[in-house]
mmCIF file of C-alpha atoms in Angstrom:
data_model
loop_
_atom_site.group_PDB
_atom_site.id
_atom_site.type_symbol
_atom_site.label_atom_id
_atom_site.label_comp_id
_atom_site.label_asym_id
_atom_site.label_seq_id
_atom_site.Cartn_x
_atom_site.Cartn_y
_atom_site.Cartn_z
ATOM 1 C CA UNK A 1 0.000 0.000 0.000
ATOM 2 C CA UNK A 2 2.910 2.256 0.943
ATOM 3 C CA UNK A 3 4.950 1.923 -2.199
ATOM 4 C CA UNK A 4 1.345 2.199 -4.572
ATOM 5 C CA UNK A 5 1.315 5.600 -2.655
ATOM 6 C CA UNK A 6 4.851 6.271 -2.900
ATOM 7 C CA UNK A 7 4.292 5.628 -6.968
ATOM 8 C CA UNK A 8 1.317 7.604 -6.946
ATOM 9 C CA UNK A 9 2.936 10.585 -5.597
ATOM 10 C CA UNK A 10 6.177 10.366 -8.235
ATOM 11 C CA UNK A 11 3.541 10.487 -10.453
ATOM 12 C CA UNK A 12 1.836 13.126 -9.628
ATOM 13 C CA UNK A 13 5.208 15.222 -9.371
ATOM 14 C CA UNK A 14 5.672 14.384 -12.813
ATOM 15 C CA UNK A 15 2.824 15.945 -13.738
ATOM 16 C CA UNK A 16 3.422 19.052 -11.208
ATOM 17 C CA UNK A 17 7.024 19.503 -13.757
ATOM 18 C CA UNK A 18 5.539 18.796 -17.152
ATOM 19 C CA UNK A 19 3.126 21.738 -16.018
ATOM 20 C CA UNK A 20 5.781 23.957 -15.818
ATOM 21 C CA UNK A 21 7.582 23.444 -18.891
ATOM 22 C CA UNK A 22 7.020 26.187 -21.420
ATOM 23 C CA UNK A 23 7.123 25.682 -25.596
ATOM 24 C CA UNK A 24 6.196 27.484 -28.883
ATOM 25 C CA UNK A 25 2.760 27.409 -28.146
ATOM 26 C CA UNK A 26 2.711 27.204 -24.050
ATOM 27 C CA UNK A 27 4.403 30.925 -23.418
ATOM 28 C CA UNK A 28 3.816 31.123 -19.607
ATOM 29 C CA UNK A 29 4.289 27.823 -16.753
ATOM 30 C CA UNK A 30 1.011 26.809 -15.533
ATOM 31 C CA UNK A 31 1.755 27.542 -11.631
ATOM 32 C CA UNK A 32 -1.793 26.701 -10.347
ATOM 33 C CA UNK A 33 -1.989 23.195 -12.134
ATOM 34 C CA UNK A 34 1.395 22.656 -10.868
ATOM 35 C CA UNK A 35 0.620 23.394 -7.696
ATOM 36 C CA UNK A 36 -2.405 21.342 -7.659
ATOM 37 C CA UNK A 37 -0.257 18.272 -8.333
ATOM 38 C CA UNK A 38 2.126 19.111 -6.065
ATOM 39 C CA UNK A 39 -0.995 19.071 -3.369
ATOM 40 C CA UNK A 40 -2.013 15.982 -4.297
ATOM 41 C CA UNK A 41 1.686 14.362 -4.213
ATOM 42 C CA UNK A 42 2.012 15.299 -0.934
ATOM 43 C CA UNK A 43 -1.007 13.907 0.240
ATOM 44 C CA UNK A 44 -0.021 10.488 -1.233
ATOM 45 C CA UNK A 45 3.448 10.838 0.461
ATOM 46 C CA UNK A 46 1.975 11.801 3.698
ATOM 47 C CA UNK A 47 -0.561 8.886 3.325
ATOM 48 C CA UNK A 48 2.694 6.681 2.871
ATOM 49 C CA UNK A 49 4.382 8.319 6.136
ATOM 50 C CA UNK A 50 7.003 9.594 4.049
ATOM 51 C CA UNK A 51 6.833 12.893 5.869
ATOM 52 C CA UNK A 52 9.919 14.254 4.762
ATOM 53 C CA UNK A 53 9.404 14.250 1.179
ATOM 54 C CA UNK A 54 5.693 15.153 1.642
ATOM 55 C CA UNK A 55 7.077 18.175 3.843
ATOM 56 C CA UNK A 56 9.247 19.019 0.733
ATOM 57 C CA UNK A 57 6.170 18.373 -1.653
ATOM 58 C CA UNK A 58 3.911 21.171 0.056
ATOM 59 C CA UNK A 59 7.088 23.766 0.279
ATOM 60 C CA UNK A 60 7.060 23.437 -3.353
ATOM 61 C CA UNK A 61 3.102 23.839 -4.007
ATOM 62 C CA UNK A 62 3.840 26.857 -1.877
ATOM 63 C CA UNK A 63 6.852 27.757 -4.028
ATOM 64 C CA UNK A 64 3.987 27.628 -7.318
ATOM 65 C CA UNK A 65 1.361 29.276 -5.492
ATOM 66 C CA UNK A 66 3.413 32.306 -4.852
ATOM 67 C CA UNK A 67 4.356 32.486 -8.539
ATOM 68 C CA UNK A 68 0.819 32.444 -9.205
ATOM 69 C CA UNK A 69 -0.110 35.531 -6.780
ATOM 70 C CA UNK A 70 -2.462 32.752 -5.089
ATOM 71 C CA UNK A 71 -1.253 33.780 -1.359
ATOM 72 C CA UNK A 72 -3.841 31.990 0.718
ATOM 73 C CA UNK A 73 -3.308 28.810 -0.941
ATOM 74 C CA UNK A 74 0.605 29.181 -0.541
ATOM 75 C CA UNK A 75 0.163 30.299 3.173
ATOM 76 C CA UNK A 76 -2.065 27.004 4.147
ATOM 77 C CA UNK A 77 0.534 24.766 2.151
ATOM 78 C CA UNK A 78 3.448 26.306 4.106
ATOM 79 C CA UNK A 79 1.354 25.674 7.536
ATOM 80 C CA UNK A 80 0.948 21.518 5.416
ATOM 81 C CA UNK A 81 4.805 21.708 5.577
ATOM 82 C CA UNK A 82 4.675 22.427 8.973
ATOM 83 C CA UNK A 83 3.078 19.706 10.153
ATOM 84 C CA UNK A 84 4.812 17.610 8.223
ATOM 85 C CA UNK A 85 7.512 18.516 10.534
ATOM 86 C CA UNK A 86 5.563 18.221 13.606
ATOM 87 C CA UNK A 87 4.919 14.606 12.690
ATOM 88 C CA UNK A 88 9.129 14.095 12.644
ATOM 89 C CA UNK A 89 9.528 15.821 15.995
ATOM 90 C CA UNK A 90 10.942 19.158 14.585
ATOM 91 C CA UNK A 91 8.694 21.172 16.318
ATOM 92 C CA UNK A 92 10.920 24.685 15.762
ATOM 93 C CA UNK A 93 11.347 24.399 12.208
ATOM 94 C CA UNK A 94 7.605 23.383 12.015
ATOM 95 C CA UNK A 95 6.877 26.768 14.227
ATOM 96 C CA UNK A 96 8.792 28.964 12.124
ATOM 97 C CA UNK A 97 6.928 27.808 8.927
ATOM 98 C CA UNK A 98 3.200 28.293 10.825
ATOM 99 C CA UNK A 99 4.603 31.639 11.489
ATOM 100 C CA UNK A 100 5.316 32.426 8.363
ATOM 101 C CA UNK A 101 2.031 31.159 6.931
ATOM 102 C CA UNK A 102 0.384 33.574 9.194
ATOM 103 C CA UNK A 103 1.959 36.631 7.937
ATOM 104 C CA UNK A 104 1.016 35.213 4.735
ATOM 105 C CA UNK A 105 -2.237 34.715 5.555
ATOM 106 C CA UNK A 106 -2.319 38.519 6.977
ATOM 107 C CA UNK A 107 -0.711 39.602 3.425
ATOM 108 C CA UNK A 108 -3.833 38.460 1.821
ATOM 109 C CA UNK A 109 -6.353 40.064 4.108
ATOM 110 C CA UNK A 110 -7.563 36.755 6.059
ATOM 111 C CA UNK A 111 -5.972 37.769 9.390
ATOM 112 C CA UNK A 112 -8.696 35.532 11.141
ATOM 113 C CA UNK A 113 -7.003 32.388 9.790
ATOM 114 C CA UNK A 114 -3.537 33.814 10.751
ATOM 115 C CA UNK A 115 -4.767 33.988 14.372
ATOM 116 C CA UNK A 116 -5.938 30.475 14.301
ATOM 117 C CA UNK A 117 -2.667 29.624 13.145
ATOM 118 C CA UNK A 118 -0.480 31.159 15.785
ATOM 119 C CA UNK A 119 -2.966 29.588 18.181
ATOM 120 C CA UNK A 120 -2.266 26.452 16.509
ATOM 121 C CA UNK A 121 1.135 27.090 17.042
ATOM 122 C CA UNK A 122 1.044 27.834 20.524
ATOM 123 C CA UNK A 123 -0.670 24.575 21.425
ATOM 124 C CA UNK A 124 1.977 22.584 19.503
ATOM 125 C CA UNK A 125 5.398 24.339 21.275
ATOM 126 C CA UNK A 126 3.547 25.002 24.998
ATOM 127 C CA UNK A 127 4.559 21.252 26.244
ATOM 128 C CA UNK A 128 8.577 22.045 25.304
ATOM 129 C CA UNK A 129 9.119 25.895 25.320
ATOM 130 C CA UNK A 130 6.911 27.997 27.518
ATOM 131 C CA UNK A 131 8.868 31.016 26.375
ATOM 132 C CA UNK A 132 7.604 30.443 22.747
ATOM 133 C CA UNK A 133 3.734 29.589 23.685
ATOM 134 C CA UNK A 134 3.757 33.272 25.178
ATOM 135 C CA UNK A 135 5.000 34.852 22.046
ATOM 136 C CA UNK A 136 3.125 33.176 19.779
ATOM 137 C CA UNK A 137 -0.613 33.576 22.201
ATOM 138 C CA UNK A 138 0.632 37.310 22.190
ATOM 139 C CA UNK A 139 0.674 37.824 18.575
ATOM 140 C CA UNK A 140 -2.195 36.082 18.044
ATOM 141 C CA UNK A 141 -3.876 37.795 20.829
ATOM 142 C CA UNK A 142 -2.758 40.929 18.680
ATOM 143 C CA UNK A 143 -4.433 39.314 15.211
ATOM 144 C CA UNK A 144 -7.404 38.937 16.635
ATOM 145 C CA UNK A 145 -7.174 42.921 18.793
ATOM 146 C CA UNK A 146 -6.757 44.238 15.311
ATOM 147 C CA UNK A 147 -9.513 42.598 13.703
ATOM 148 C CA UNK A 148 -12.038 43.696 16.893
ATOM 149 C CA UNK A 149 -12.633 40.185 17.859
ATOM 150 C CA UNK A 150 -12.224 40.983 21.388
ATOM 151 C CA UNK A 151 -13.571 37.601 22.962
ATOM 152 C CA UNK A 152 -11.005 35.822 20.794
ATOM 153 C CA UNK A 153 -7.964 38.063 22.108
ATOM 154 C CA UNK A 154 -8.721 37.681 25.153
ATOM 155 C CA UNK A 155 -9.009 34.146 25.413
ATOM 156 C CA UNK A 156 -5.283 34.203 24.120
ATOM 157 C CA UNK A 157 -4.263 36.734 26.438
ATOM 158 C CA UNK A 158 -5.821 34.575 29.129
ATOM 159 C CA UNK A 159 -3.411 31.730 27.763
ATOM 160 C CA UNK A 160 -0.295 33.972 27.703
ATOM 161 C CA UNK A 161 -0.942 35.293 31.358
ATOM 162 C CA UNK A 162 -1.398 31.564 32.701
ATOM 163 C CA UNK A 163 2.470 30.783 31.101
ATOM 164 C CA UNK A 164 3.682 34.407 32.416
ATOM 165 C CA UNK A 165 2.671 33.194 35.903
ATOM 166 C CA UNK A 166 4.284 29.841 35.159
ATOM 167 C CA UNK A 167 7.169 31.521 33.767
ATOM 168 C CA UNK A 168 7.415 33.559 37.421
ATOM 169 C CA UNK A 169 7.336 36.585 35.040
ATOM 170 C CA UNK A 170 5.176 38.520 37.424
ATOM 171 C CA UNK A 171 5.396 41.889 36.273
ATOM 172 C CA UNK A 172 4.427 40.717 32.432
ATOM 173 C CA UNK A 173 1.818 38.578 33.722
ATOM 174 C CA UNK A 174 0.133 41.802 36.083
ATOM 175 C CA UNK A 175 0.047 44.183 32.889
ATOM 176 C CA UNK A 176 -1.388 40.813 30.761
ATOM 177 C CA UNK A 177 -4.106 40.514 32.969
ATOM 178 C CA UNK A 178 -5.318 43.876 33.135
ATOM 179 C CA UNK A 179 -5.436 44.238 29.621
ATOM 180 C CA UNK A 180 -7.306 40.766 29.519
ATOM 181 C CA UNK A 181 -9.572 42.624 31.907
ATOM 182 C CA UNK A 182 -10.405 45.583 30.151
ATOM 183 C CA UNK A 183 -11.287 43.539 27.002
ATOM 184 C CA UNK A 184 -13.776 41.141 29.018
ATOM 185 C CA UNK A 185 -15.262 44.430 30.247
ATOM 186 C CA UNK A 186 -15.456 46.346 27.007
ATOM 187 C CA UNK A 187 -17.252 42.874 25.661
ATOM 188 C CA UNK A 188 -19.235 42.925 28.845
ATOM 189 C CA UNK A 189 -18.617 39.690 30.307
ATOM 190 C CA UNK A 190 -18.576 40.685 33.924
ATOM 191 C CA UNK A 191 -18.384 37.917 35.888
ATOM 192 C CA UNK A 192 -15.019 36.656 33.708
ATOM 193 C CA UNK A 193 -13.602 40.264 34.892
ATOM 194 C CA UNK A 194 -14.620 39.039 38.568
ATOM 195 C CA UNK A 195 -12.402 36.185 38.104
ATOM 196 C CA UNK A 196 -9.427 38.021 36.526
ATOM 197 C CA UNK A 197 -9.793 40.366 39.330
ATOM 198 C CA UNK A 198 -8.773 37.563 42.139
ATOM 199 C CA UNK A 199 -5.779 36.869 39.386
ATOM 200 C CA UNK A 200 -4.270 40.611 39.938
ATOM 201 C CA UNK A 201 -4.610 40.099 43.532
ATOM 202 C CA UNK A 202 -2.943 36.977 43.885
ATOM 203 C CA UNK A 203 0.004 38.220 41.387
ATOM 204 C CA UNK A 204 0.682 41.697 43.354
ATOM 205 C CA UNK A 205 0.492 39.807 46.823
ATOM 206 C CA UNK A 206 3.249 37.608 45.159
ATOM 207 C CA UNK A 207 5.217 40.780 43.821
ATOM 208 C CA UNK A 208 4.554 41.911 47.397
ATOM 209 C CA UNK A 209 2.648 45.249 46.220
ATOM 210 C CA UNK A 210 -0.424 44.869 48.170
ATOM 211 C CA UNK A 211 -1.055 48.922 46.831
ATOM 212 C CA UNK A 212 -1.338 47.622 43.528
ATOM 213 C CA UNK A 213 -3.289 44.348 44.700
ATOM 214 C CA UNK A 214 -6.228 47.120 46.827
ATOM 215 C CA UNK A 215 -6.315 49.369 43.769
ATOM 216 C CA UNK A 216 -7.290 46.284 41.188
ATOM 217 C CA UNK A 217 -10.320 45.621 43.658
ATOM 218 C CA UNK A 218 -10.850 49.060 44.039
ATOM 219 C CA UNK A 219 -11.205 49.615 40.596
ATOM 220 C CA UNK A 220 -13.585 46.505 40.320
ATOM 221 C CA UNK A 221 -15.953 48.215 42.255
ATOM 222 C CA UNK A 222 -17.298 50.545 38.958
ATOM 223 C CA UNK A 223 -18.732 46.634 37.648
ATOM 224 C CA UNK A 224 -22.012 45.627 37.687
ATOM 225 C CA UNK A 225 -22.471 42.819 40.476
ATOM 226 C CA UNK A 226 -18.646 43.057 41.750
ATOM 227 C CA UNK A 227 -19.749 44.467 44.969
ATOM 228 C CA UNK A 228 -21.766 42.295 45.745
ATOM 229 C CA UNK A 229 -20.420 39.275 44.812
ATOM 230 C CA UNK A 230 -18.293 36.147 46.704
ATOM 231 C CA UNK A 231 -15.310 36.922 44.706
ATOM 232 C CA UNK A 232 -15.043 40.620 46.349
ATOM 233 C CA UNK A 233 -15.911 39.748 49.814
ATOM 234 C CA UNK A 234 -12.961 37.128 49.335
ATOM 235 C CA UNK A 235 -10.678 39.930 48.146
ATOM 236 C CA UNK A 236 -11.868 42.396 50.638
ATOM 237 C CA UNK A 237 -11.096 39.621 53.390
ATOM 238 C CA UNK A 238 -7.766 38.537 52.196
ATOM 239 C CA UNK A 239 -6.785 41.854 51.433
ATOM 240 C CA UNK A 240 -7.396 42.946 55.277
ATOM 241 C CA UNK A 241 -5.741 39.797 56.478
ATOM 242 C CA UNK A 242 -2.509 40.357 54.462
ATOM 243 C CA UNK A 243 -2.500 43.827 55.675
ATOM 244 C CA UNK A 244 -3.053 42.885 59.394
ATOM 245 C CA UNK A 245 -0.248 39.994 58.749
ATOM 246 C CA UNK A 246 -2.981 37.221 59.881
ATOM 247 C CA UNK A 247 -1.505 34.106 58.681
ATOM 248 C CA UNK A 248 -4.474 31.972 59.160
ATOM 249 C CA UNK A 249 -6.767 34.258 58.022
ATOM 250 C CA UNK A 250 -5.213 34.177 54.648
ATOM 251 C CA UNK A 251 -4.419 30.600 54.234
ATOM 252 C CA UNK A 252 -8.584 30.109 55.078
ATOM 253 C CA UNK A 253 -8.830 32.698 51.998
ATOM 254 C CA UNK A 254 -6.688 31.026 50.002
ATOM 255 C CA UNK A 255 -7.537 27.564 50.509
ATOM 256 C CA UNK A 256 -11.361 28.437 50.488
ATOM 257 C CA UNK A 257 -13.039 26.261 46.683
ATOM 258 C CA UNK A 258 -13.541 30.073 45.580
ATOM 259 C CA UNK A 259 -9.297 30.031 45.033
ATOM 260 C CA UNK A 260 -8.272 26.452 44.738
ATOM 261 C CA UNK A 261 -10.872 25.213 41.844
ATOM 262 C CA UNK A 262 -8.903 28.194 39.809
ATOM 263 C CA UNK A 263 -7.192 27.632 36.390
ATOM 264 C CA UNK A 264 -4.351 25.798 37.889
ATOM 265 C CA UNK A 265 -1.523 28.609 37.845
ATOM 266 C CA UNK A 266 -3.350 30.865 40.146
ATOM 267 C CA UNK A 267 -4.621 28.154 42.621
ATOM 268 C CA UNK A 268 -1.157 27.241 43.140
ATOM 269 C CA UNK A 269 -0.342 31.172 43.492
ATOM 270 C CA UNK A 270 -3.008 31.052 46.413
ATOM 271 C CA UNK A 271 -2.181 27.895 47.668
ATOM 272 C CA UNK A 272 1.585 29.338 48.000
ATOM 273 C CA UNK A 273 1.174 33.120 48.954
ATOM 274 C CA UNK A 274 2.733 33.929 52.345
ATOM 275 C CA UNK A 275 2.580 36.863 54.288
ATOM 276 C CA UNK A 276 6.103 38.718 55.243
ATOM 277 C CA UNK A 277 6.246 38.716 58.857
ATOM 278 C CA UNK A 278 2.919 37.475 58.792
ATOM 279 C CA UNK A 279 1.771 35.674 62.531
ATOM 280 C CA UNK A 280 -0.491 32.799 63.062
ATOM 281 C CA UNK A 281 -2.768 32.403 65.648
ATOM 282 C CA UNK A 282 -0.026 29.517 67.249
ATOM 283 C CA UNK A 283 2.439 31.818 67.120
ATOM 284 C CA UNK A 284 0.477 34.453 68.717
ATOM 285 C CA UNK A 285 -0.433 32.002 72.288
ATOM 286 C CA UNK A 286 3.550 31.614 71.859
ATOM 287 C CA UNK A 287 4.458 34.363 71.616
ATOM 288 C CA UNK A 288 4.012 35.754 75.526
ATOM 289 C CA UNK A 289 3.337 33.087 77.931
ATOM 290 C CA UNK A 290 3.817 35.091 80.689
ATOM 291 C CA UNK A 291 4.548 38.769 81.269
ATOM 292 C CA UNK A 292 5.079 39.384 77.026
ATOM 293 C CA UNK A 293 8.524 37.106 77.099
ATOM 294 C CA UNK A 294 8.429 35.081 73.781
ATOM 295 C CA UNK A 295 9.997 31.631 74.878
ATOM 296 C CA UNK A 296 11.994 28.743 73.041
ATOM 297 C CA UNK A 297 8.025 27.489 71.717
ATOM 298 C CA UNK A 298 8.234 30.772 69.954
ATOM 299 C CA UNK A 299 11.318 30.043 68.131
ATOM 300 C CA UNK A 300 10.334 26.469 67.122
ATOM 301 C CA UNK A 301 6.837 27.765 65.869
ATOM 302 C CA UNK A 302 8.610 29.715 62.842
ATOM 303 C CA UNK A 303 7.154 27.484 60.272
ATOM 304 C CA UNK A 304 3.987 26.582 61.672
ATOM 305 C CA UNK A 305 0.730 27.910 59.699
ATOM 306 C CA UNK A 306 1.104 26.071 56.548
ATOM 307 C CA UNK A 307 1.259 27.475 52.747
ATOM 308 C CA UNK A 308 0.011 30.855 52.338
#
């Protein structure tokens, strides 16, 4: 069955080159019949598992499709190649040819399919190089900005911030957020902006700026429902413990089902937040026994109270 395809596809390359071959009477190459066989050589190669030389099929449909002026066609054969190249484990080289479908794909005015394509990408390169994910969810966050599909960029942004907090690249991940935020609200989707809300929180408490953790639920306040919700009480409360250095007050907070059923970054940026030179309520009945002298119990109590 393999070698039938194998045949099938030399055949069809055949073709691809007779198609380009000019004469007396045949002034020009015909690029778009070429290209068409190159297509379908490809697809008999990949059907073989020969996904090198399919890989090297679609670059060359691309090659004819760009000759032609036919840019969408050339931009979806160059994403082919691609995943030709996912299939042999070259996930970089098959990243840089999605990308550069996708500014093809922007070339000819479909910048909707060049988003879905850095998406794409994204998914493919997040398991081996975070760095790369959050590159390729921003630009397609940007795509899909440009185009006014605000639900879309968001939903990317939402992506890159996750990674950013995974990354421990707090400050990118703060400004991500609140730009996630203020699409959600401009789209109206209120209760999402909630949720993003207890993000910021969480990632200024861990950049140890509660002033910029009390202005994001501050500023939450101006949404319909926030005030009045679980998700500000919970801020409000955790917000006072921090301040007040109550240890077990914010480890109740942050292991309450409001934090820890999260996306997973953030519950494990509640589950790990700690107050500096926070006291727990141990500490506190160790603290003065008698007549305000803290004692050894005080001293071995220094890690008691948990995560948070």
């Amino acid at each position: 069955m393999a070698a039938q395809k194998i045949n099938e596809a030399h055949e069809h390359i055949a073709k691809a080159e007779k198609c380009l071959k000019t004469s007396m009477t045949k002034w020009k190459p015909d690029y778009d019949e070429a290209a068409s066989e190159m297509a379908k050589a490809a697809v008999a190669f990949k059907n073989a598992k020969q996904f090198e030389q399919a890989k090297d099929a679609y670059l060359k449909e691309a090659e004819y499709h760009t000759e032609n002026k036919t840019l969408f066609h050339a931009a979806k054969a160059y994403e082919q190649a691609g995943m030709m190249l996912k299939d042999m484990k070259k996930m970089p080289e098959a990243i840089q040819l999605i990308e550069k479908a996708s500014i093809m794909y922007m070339e000819n005015g479909t910048s909707g399919t060049a988003g879905i394509a850095l998406d794409r990408a994204g998914k493919l390169i997040e398991p081996m190089d975070l760095e790369k994910a959050v590159d390729l969810y921003q630009k397609a966050a940007s795509v899909f900005e440009n185009e006014d599909r605000l639900r879309q960029a968001a939903e990317l942004l939402g992506k890159s911030s996750r990674l950013l907090v995974r990354l421990r690249r707090l400050d990118e991940a703060a400004v991500s957020l609140q730009k996630e935020k203020n699409m959600y609200k401009e789209i109206e989707n209120y209760p999402t902006c909630f949720k993003k809300t207890i993000a910021q929180v969480l990632v200024h408490l861990h950049r140890v700026d509660f002033v910029a953790a009390d202005k994001c639920v501050r500023e939450s306040y101006s949404l319909p429902g926030f005030s009045a919700s679980e998700d500000c009480v919970s801020m409000e409360t955790l917000l006072a413990a921090y301040d007040e250095q109550d240890e077990d007050e914010v480890s109740r907070v942050c292991h309450s089902p409001l934090l820890k059923y999260m996306d997973n970054d953030y519950a494990k940026l509640a589950i790990s937040l700690k107050v500096p030179g926070g006291v727990s309520g141990k500490k506190k009945k160790a603290a003065a026994p008698q007549g305000g002298s803290a004692g050894p119990a005080a001293q071995d109590d220094d890690y008691e109270g948990g995560l948070c």
